[in-house]
Amino acid sequence: MLDFSKNLIDDDIWGALVALAEAAGVRERTSAMFAGEHINNTEDRAVLHTALRLPADASLTVDGQDVVADVHETLGRMRHVAEAVRSGAWTGATGQPIRNVVNVGIGGSDLGPLMVYRALSDYREDLTCHFVSNVDPTHMHETLRFLDPAETMFLIASKTFTTQETMANANSAKAWLLAGLESAGGLSGADLDGAVAKHFMALSTNAEGVAAFGIDPNNMFGFWDWVGGRYSVDSAIGMSLMLAIGPEEFDQFLAGFHEMDQHFQTAPLAENLPVIMGLLGIWYRNFLDFETHAVLPYSQYLERFPAYLQQLDMESNGKSTKLDGSPVDHETGPIIWGEPGTNGQHAFYQLIHQGTSVVPADLIGVVNPANDVGGQHDLLMANLFAQAEALAFGKTGEEVEAQGISVALVNHKTFSGNRPTNMILADELTPGIVGQLIALYEHKVFVQGTIWGVNSFDQWGVELGKELARGIVPELTSDADPDLNHDGSTNALINHYRATRRR
Ligand code: G6Q
């Protein structure tokens, strides 16, 4: 349920915004996306994450590929392996069942599975999943410190299987596994050589890279170039989730996405949840000049949802170039930020209530909690409703004075109100609802990208830093002092690092 009654719009503005969606061709571009047209023009690709959640009896052939058959063939293989691991039939190299799963991936190959794993942790059973993304070796070290190699499975999640951070972490995971199985597990020779096949899976589109790493092709679960990284949690990249919650619940997760996909395709624009949220965001960003947008879940299970949306939204619509290559002449994606609500109340809500910036926010609540200790859920929900009320209606100086507050403090205790929020209430945090929620935001981002005229499915802005880092690596690792040709600031930083590090 989306309540958008606390927004700064009236009927005229709303009518004009809906007309804008029509004029910008939201409907036409939606049809083009679902049909598999190459709307990702800078990479000449279809954009078909929606095909990942089509039911098995649907049909869609794109660029000569029977997409639905391929998706369900992979899902079937994933299901088979997930059941074997979950039941204990799949054992590691020393014969022990798998108890810990470590997803090694970054960006779209990390944020989605991690966020959903947290969101659905009430659904998980014996397996524990861990997520290592950062190339900082501390991340892997702290994750593996208390794990037993004999009962640990690594999922190397990388669409390209070339990502520097993920490959570095995958290699250190392999070294840790083999060293541990050799020393504590007593394995050697062929048993040790065969261990990678029992403890590693790959979630990737790059079969050659996976084989070169030494992962058994039978343990590789593929997807396709028409699935963008940040849109891939419902592909094989979700394997950790399937292992944690089981194939049936994973099916429900996909069904939730599909339900929202259908709503998005068929509901009239003015009653279409992703369209409504997209248009409100356009109103605030382009017409009222609000620069940021907060996502504030009142659910601890959704603690990583803001971080997930940061990537989904900012990597998709943080662009200054239009589809045709010309520069935009209007603002595009807002800065997305947020934290679980009640924690935020005791931290940054001061600025949201009384700061000089207006921060439109999505407040997300769950009506029926998975667990309710001591009636605390009503307390949580009271805070949720109170914040939205306070932000919208504020408190006037007269109201403050009427409470007998000294004149000197009246302005300090006055709240302007008119600070807009959306309220999203989910009946329960089930796999299906989480799927719906993700698809809601995927399509919101799509609507906005369409109106702004940008390609929401490329991410050229992440390339320059990667390219420069590749050049700097040898300048840090070389024994001899390198000949540095950066700007003066960067040269000085590299020299400082080389001179002060202790090795
Ligand atoms: C997402 C981006 C990016 C990507 C990572 C990991 O849309 O493309 O976040 O997911 O760079 O890439 P790999 O999965 O190829 O390792």
PDB file of N, CA, C and O and ligand atoms in Angstrom, residues 106-109 158-160 163 229-230 311 315 459, ligand 1:
ATOM      1  N   ILE A 106      30.879  -7.978  -5.750  1.00  0.00           N
ATOM      2  CA  ILE A 106      30.830  -6.553  -5.370  1.00  0.00           C
ATOM      3  C   ILE A 106      29.789  -5.833  -6.219  1.00  0.00           C
ATOM      4  O   ILE A 106      29.404  -6.329  -7.288  1.00  0.00           O
ATOM      5  N   GLY A 107      29.319  -4.698  -5.742  1.00  0.00           N
ATOM      6  CA  GLY A 107      28.324  -3.919  -6.486  1.00  0.00           C
ATOM      7  C   GLY A 107      27.051  -4.722  -6.655  1.00  0.00           C
ATOM      8  O   GLY A 107      26.502  -5.269  -5.698  1.00  0.00           O
ATOM      9  N   GLY A 108      26.606  -4.841  -7.884  1.00  0.00           N
ATOM     10  CA  GLY A 108      25.380  -5.583  -8.145  1.00  0.00           C
ATOM     11  C   GLY A 108      25.482  -7.053  -7.794  1.00  0.00           C
ATOM     12  O   GLY A 108      24.474  -7.726  -7.597  1.00  0.00           O
ATOM     13  N   SER A 109      26.688  -7.561  -7.683  1.00  0.00           N
ATOM     14  CA  SER A 109      26.863  -8.973  -7.329  1.00  0.00           C
ATOM     15  C   SER A 109      26.983  -9.173  -5.819  1.00  0.00           C
ATOM     16  O   SER A 109      27.335 -10.267  -5.355  1.00  0.00           O
ATOM     17  N   SER A 158      30.187 -12.991 -10.086  1.00  0.00           N
ATOM     18  CA  SER A 158      30.729 -11.927 -10.937  1.00  0.00           C
ATOM     19  C   SER A 158      30.235 -12.130 -12.358  1.00  0.00           C
ATOM     20  O   SER A 158      30.599 -13.113 -13.009  1.00  0.00           O
ATOM     21  N   LYS A 159      29.448 -11.198 -12.815  1.00  0.00           N
ATOM     22  CA  LYS A 159      28.913 -11.296 -14.174  1.00  0.00           C
ATOM     23  C   LYS A 159      30.061 -11.423 -15.182  1.00  0.00           C
ATOM     24  O   LYS A 159      30.075 -12.303 -16.020  1.00  0.00           O
ATOM     25  N   THR A 160      31.059 -10.559 -15.056  1.00  0.00           N
ATOM     26  CA  THR A 160      32.156 -10.561 -16.026  1.00  0.00           C
ATOM     27  C   THR A 160      33.265 -11.547 -15.675  1.00  0.00           C
ATOM     28  O   THR A 160      34.025 -11.976 -16.531  1.00  0.00           O
ATOM     29  N   THR A 163      36.280  -8.745 -12.540  1.00  0.00           N
ATOM     30  CA  THR A 163      36.331  -7.610 -11.610  1.00  0.00           C
ATOM     31  C   THR A 163      37.498  -7.772 -10.641  1.00  0.00           C
ATOM     32  O   THR A 163      37.615  -8.793  -9.960  1.00  0.00           O
ATOM     33  N   GLY A 229      24.038  -5.596 -13.709  1.00  0.00           N
ATOM     34  CA  GLY A 229      24.485  -6.014 -12.371  1.00  0.00           C
ATOM     35  C   GLY A 229      23.523  -5.619 -11.268  1.00  0.00           C
ATOM     36  O   GLY A 229      23.131  -6.438 -10.423  1.00  0.00           O
ATOM     37  N   ARG A 230      23.095  -4.358 -11.269  1.00  0.00           N
ATOM     38  CA  ARG A 230      22.223  -3.898 -10.173  1.00  0.00           C
ATOM     39  C   ARG A 230      20.792  -4.386 -10.330  1.00  0.00           C
ATOM     40  O   ARG A 230      19.944  -4.105  -9.484  1.00  0.00           O
ATOM     41  N   GLN A 311      22.641   2.172  -4.984  1.00  0.00           N
ATOM     42  CA  GLN A 311      23.206   1.708  -6.248  1.00  0.00           C
ATOM     43  C   GLN A 311      22.151   1.719  -7.353  1.00  0.00           C
ATOM     44  O   GLN A 311      22.374   2.233  -8.445  1.00  0.00           O
ATOM     45  N   GLU A 315      23.347   4.726  -9.647  1.00  0.00           N
ATOM     46  CA  GLU A 315      24.135   4.204 -10.765  1.00  0.00           C
ATOM     47  C   GLU A 315      23.296   4.220 -12.050  1.00  0.00           C
ATOM     48  O   GLU A 315      23.839   4.290 -13.149  1.00  0.00           O
ATOM     49  N   GLN A 459      26.771   2.390 -17.020  1.00  0.00           N
ATOM     50  CA  GLN A 459      27.427   2.981 -15.838  1.00  0.00           C
ATOM     51  C   GLN A 459      28.854   3.385 -16.194  1.00  0.00           C
ATOM     52  O   GLN A 459      29.803   2.966 -15.553  1.00  0.00           O
TER      53      GLN A 459
HETATM   54  C1  G6Q B   1      25.956  -2.802 -11.653  1.00  0.00           C
HETATM   55  C2  G6Q B   1      27.320  -2.541 -12.002  1.00  0.00           C
HETATM   56  C3  G6Q B   1      28.342  -3.002 -10.997  1.00  0.00           C
HETATM   57  C4  G6Q B   1      28.685  -4.488 -11.076  1.00  0.00           C
HETATM   58  C5  G6Q B   1      29.972  -4.727 -10.304  1.00  0.00           C
HETATM   59  C6  G6Q B   1      30.384  -6.166 -10.280  1.00  0.00           C
HETATM   60  O1  G6Q B   1      25.013  -2.548 -12.330  1.00  0.00           O
HETATM   61  O2  G6Q B   1      27.569  -3.005 -13.273  1.00  0.00           O
HETATM   62  O3  G6Q B   1      27.991  -2.700  -9.688  1.00  0.00           O
HETATM   63  O4  G6Q B   1      27.645  -5.255 -10.566  1.00  0.00           O
HETATM   64  O5  G6Q B   1      30.986  -3.940 -10.873  1.00  0.00           O
HETATM   65  O6  G6Q B   1      30.579  -6.630 -11.570  1.00  0.00           O
HETATM   66  P1  G6Q B   1      30.762  -8.173 -11.850  1.00  0.00           P
HETATM   67  O7  G6Q B   1      29.510  -8.859 -11.433  1.00  0.00           O
HETATM   68  O8  G6Q B   1      31.050  -8.284 -13.310  1.00  0.00           O
HETATM   69  O9  G6Q B   1      31.926  -8.633 -11.000  1.00  0.00           O
END
